[in-house]
Tab-separated table of C-alpha atoms in Angstrom:
chain	number	residue	atom	x	y	z
H	1	MET	CA	64.883	42.221	29.139
H	2	LYS	CA	64.956	40.860	25.545
H	3	GLN	CA	68.101	38.862	26.351
H	4	ILE	CA	66.443	37.275	29.389
H	5	LEU	CA	63.362	36.346	27.352
H	6	ALA	CA	65.527	34.939	24.553
H	7	ALA	CA	67.587	32.900	27.039
H	8	THR	CA	64.428	31.611	28.751
H	9	LEU	CA	62.891	30.656	25.420
H	10	ALA	CA	66.072	28.880	24.310
H	11	ALA	CA	66.253	26.931	27.595
H	12	THR	CA	62.593	25.970	27.339
H	13	LEU	CA	63.011	24.753	23.750
H	14	ALA	CA	66.134	22.785	24.667
H	15	ALA	CA	64.288	21.094	27.537
H	16	MET	CA	61.362	20.220	25.279
H	17	ILE	CA	63.646	18.666	22.664
H	18	ALA	CA	65.571	16.675	25.273
H	19	THR	CA	62.431	15.358	26.988
H	20	PRO	CA	61.316	11.930	25.767
H	21	SER	CA	57.832	12.133	24.306
H	22	LEU	CA	55.246	10.046	22.588
H	23	ALA	CA	56.921	10.934	19.270
H	24	ALA	CA	58.966	7.744	19.579
H	25	ASN	CA	55.684	5.832	19.201
H	26	ASN	CA	54.666	7.617	15.981
H	27	PHE	CA	54.072	5.431	12.940
H	28	SER	CA	54.610	6.898	9.461
H	29	PHE	CA	53.828	5.412	6.076
H	30	ASN	CA	53.491	6.490	2.460
H	31	LEU	CA	50.397	6.381	0.304
H	32	VAL	CA	50.801	5.350	-3.335
H	33	ARG	CA	49.078	6.385	-6.550
H	34	SER	CA	45.830	4.548	-7.132
H	35	SER	CA	45.833	4.656	-10.926
H	36	THR	CA	48.061	2.709	-13.266
H	37	GLN	CA	47.309	5.249	-16.037
H	38	ALA	CA	50.486	7.210	-16.718
H	39	THR	CA	48.552	10.467	-17.211
H	40	CYS	CA	46.563	10.260	-13.943
H	41	ALA	CA	48.247	12.376	-11.251
H	42	PRO	CA	51.705	11.032	-12.158
H	43	ASN	CA	53.479	12.971	-9.380
H	44	ALA	CA	50.906	12.457	-6.620
H	45	ALA	CA	52.281	11.213	-3.311
H	46	ALA	CA	51.419	11.398	0.370
H	47	ARG	CA	52.899	10.671	3.778
H	48	VAL	CA	50.775	9.827	6.823
H	49	THR	CA	51.956	9.923	10.434
H	50	ILE	CA	49.862	8.471	13.244
H	51	ALA	CA	50.774	9.972	16.615
H	52	PRO	CA	49.385	8.636	19.899
H	53	THR	CA	47.721	11.496	21.767
H	54	PRO	CA	45.838	9.565	24.482
H	55	PRO	CA	42.981	8.816	24.633
H	56	LYS	CA	42.995	9.098	20.806
H	57	GLU	CA	45.407	9.322	17.891
H	58	THR	CA	46.255	12.218	15.585
H	59	MET	CA	46.613	11.464	11.878
H	60	HIS	CA	48.877	13.976	10.116
H	61	VAL	CA	48.569	13.819	6.315
H	62	GLU	CA	50.855	15.551	3.804
H	63	VAL	CA	49.995	15.372	0.085
H	64	TRP	CA	51.988	16.752	-2.848
H	65	GLY	CA	52.264	16.523	-6.625
H	66	LEU	CA	48.660	17.477	-7.408
H	67	PRO	CA	47.134	20.450	-9.242
H	68	ALA	CA	46.859	23.709	-7.312
H	69	ASN	CA	43.691	24.492	-5.371
H	70	THR	CA	42.297	20.970	-5.553
H	71	ALA	CA	39.758	19.641	-3.039
H	72	LEU	CA	40.333	16.119	-1.714
H	73	ASP	CA	38.423	13.710	0.534
H	74	LEU	CA	40.084	11.375	3.052
H	75	PHE	CA	38.478	8.023	3.920
H	76	ILE	CA	39.334	5.105	6.176
H	77	THR	CA	38.582	1.904	4.242
H	78	GLN	CA	38.407	-1.848	4.727
H	79	VAL	CA	40.635	-2.551	1.695
H	80	PRO	CA	42.682	0.023	-0.226
H	81	LYS	CA	41.263	-0.463	-3.747
H	82	ALA	CA	37.854	-1.191	-5.266
H	83	PRO	CA	35.541	-2.524	-3.993
H	84	PHE	CA	36.881	-0.737	-0.814
H	85	GLY	CA	34.524	-2.586	1.543
H	86	MET	CA	33.175	-0.640	4.509
H	87	SER	CA	34.512	2.921	4.447
H	88	TRP	CA	34.021	6.057	6.496
H	89	TYR	CA	34.523	9.710	5.618
H	90	GLN	CA	37.268	11.188	7.807
H	91	GLY	CA	37.650	14.713	6.400
H	92	ASP	CA	38.814	17.118	3.716
H	93	LEU	CA	42.136	18.349	2.361
H	94	GLN	CA	42.769	21.296	0.024
H	95	THR	CA	45.923	21.755	-2.042
H	96	ASP	CA	47.606	25.148	-2.065
H	97	ALA	CA	49.045	27.077	-5.034
H	98	ASN	CA	51.906	24.549	-5.173
H	99	GLY	CA	49.696	21.447	-5.222
H	100	ARG	CA	50.463	20.548	-1.585
H	101	ALA	CA	47.954	19.847	1.196
H	102	VAL	CA	48.338	19.219	4.917
H	103	GLY	CA	45.661	18.013	7.312
H	104	ASP	CA	45.407	16.805	10.895
H	105	PHE	CA	42.588	14.510	12.004
H	106	GLU	CA	41.808	13.195	15.485
H	107	GLY	CA	40.139	9.895	16.268
H	108	ARG	CA	40.896	6.204	16.634
H	109	PHE	CA	43.508	5.234	14.060
H	110	ASN	CA	44.953	2.041	15.483
H	111	ILE	CA	44.419	-1.706	15.792
H	112	GLU	CA	41.033	-0.970	17.425
H	113	THR	CA	39.618	0.931	14.422
H	114	PHE	CA	36.381	-0.825	13.458
H	115	ILE	CA	32.768	-0.527	12.352
H	116	VAL	CA	29.976	-2.551	13.991
H	117	ALA	CA	26.205	-2.879	13.522
H	118	PRO	CA	24.699	-5.262	16.102
H	119	GLY	CA	21.242	-4.659	14.647
H	120	ALA	CA	19.426	-2.983	11.799
H	121	ALA	CA	18.064	0.504	12.412
H	122	PRO	CA	16.506	3.239	10.283
H	123	ALA	CA	18.991	5.696	8.739
H	124	PRO	CA	18.329	9.202	7.437
H	125	VAL	CA	18.220	9.509	3.661
H	126	VAL	CA	19.934	12.844	2.993
H	127	HIS	CA	21.259	12.300	-0.545
H	128	ALA	CA	20.076	10.202	-3.485
H	129	GLY	CA	21.426	6.704	-3.093
H	130	ASP	CA	21.627	6.790	0.726
H	131	ALA	CA	20.606	3.568	2.461
H	132	ALA	CA	17.447	3.797	4.566
H	133	THR	CA	18.707	1.108	6.955
H	134	ASN	CA	22.058	-0.431	7.850
H	135	PRO	CA	23.255	-3.981	7.276
H	136	VAL	CA	23.705	-6.079	10.411
H	137	MET	CA	27.361	-6.968	10.899
H	138	ALA	CA	29.855	-8.094	13.499
H	139	PRO	CA	32.833	-5.824	14.251
H	140	LEU	CA	34.803	-5.236	11.048
H	141	HIS	CA	38.232	-3.588	11.104
H	142	THR	CA	39.090	-0.737	8.742
H	143	PHE	CA	42.881	-0.341	8.535
H	144	HIS	CA	43.440	1.389	5.164
H	145	VAL	CA	43.595	5.037	4.078
H	146	GLY	CA	42.415	6.450	0.756
H	147	ILE	CA	42.204	9.921	-0.779
H	148	TRP	CA	39.706	10.861	-3.508
H	149	PHE	CA	39.330	13.917	-5.714
H	150	ASN	CA	36.335	15.864	-4.420
H	151	SER	CA	34.964	16.200	-7.945
H	152	PRO	CA	35.358	14.593	-11.374
H	153	THR	CA	36.413	18.051	-12.655
H	154	ASP	CA	39.365	18.092	-10.231
H	155	ALA	CA	40.258	14.566	-11.324
H	156	ALA	CA	40.233	15.656	-14.988
H	157	ARG	CA	42.610	18.550	-14.197
H	158	ALA	CA	45.051	15.901	-12.908
H	159	GLY	CA	44.708	13.818	-16.100
H	160	CYS	CA	42.477	11.216	-14.423
H	161	PRO	CA	39.140	9.674	-15.473
H	162	THR	CA	35.988	11.665	-14.732
H	163	THR	CA	34.179	8.751	-13.099
H	164	VAL	CA	31.726	9.805	-10.361
H	165	THR	CA	32.120	7.987	-7.016
H	166	PRO	CA	30.262	8.349	-3.686
H	167	PHE	CA	33.407	9.328	-1.753
H	168	ASN	CA	32.522	12.844	-0.560
H	169	GLY	CA	29.822	14.488	1.537
H	170	THR	CA	27.390	14.808	-1.362
H	171	HIS	CA	28.284	11.466	-3.022
H	172	ASN	CA	29.539	13.000	-6.280
H	173	ALA	CA	33.323	12.749	-5.853
H	174	GLY	CA	35.932	11.939	-8.441
H	175	VAL	CA	38.186	8.891	-8.501
H	176	GLN	CA	40.569	7.752	-5.796
H	177	VAL	CA	44.023	9.307	-6.271
H	178	LEU	CA	46.088	7.816	-3.394
H	179	ASN	CA	45.778	4.771	-1.161
H	180	SER	CA	47.614	2.413	1.184
H	181	SER	CA	47.759	-0.526	-1.248
H	182	ASN	CA	51.467	-0.780	-0.475
H	183	PHE	CA	50.172	-2.780	2.545
H	184	PRO	CA	48.306	-6.117	2.271
H	185	ASP	CA	44.506	-5.937	2.034
H	186	LEU	CA	43.999	-7.631	5.420
H	187	SER	CA	46.860	-5.845	7.172
H	188	GLY	CA	46.554	-2.132	6.427
H	189	PRO	CA	48.843	0.397	8.095
H	190	LEU	CA	46.468	1.295	10.941
H	191	ARG	CA	46.717	-2.297	12.149
H	192	ARG	CA	50.355	-1.598	13.069
H	193	VAL	CA	49.446	1.158	15.526
H	194	GLN	CA	48.997	-0.237	19.061
């Protein structure tokens, strides 16, 4: 019985590998260190893969070269570096004992990724500094990816400045550690995903 199950499993795996899939349409790119300071996360790196999984995309993020057990925040941004432009909070990553983190996020991560505000409306003020209303704006594309330390303390452990930024759920994150500035400001990597 075990031999039959093993043979069936092997045949199934072989068929799956041989079958063309959407993997051929995946788009992968590297993120680069945000800081030019030699002491700030000198070994930090990341690889992002966008996979079409209709009717959405899956963003697979792998980060390495950071301190162990470090919380990170992933954002989609208008431009990769300050002033960042319009940005939205995508999710969290957490490094393991080896300073590596892996995360999968589902949503729209392609040429159609945008923010729009056809009119002003009241917004809930949950944290200090939250806007009470939105700015009116035409559709604006957000094609860049950035990763921030979740706290200034985590940034300090990586040799980075302890500047407080609003890039986490409670608006008291550390500095950006990785971004997609290896792509032009107006042509971020998500623009290449059809």
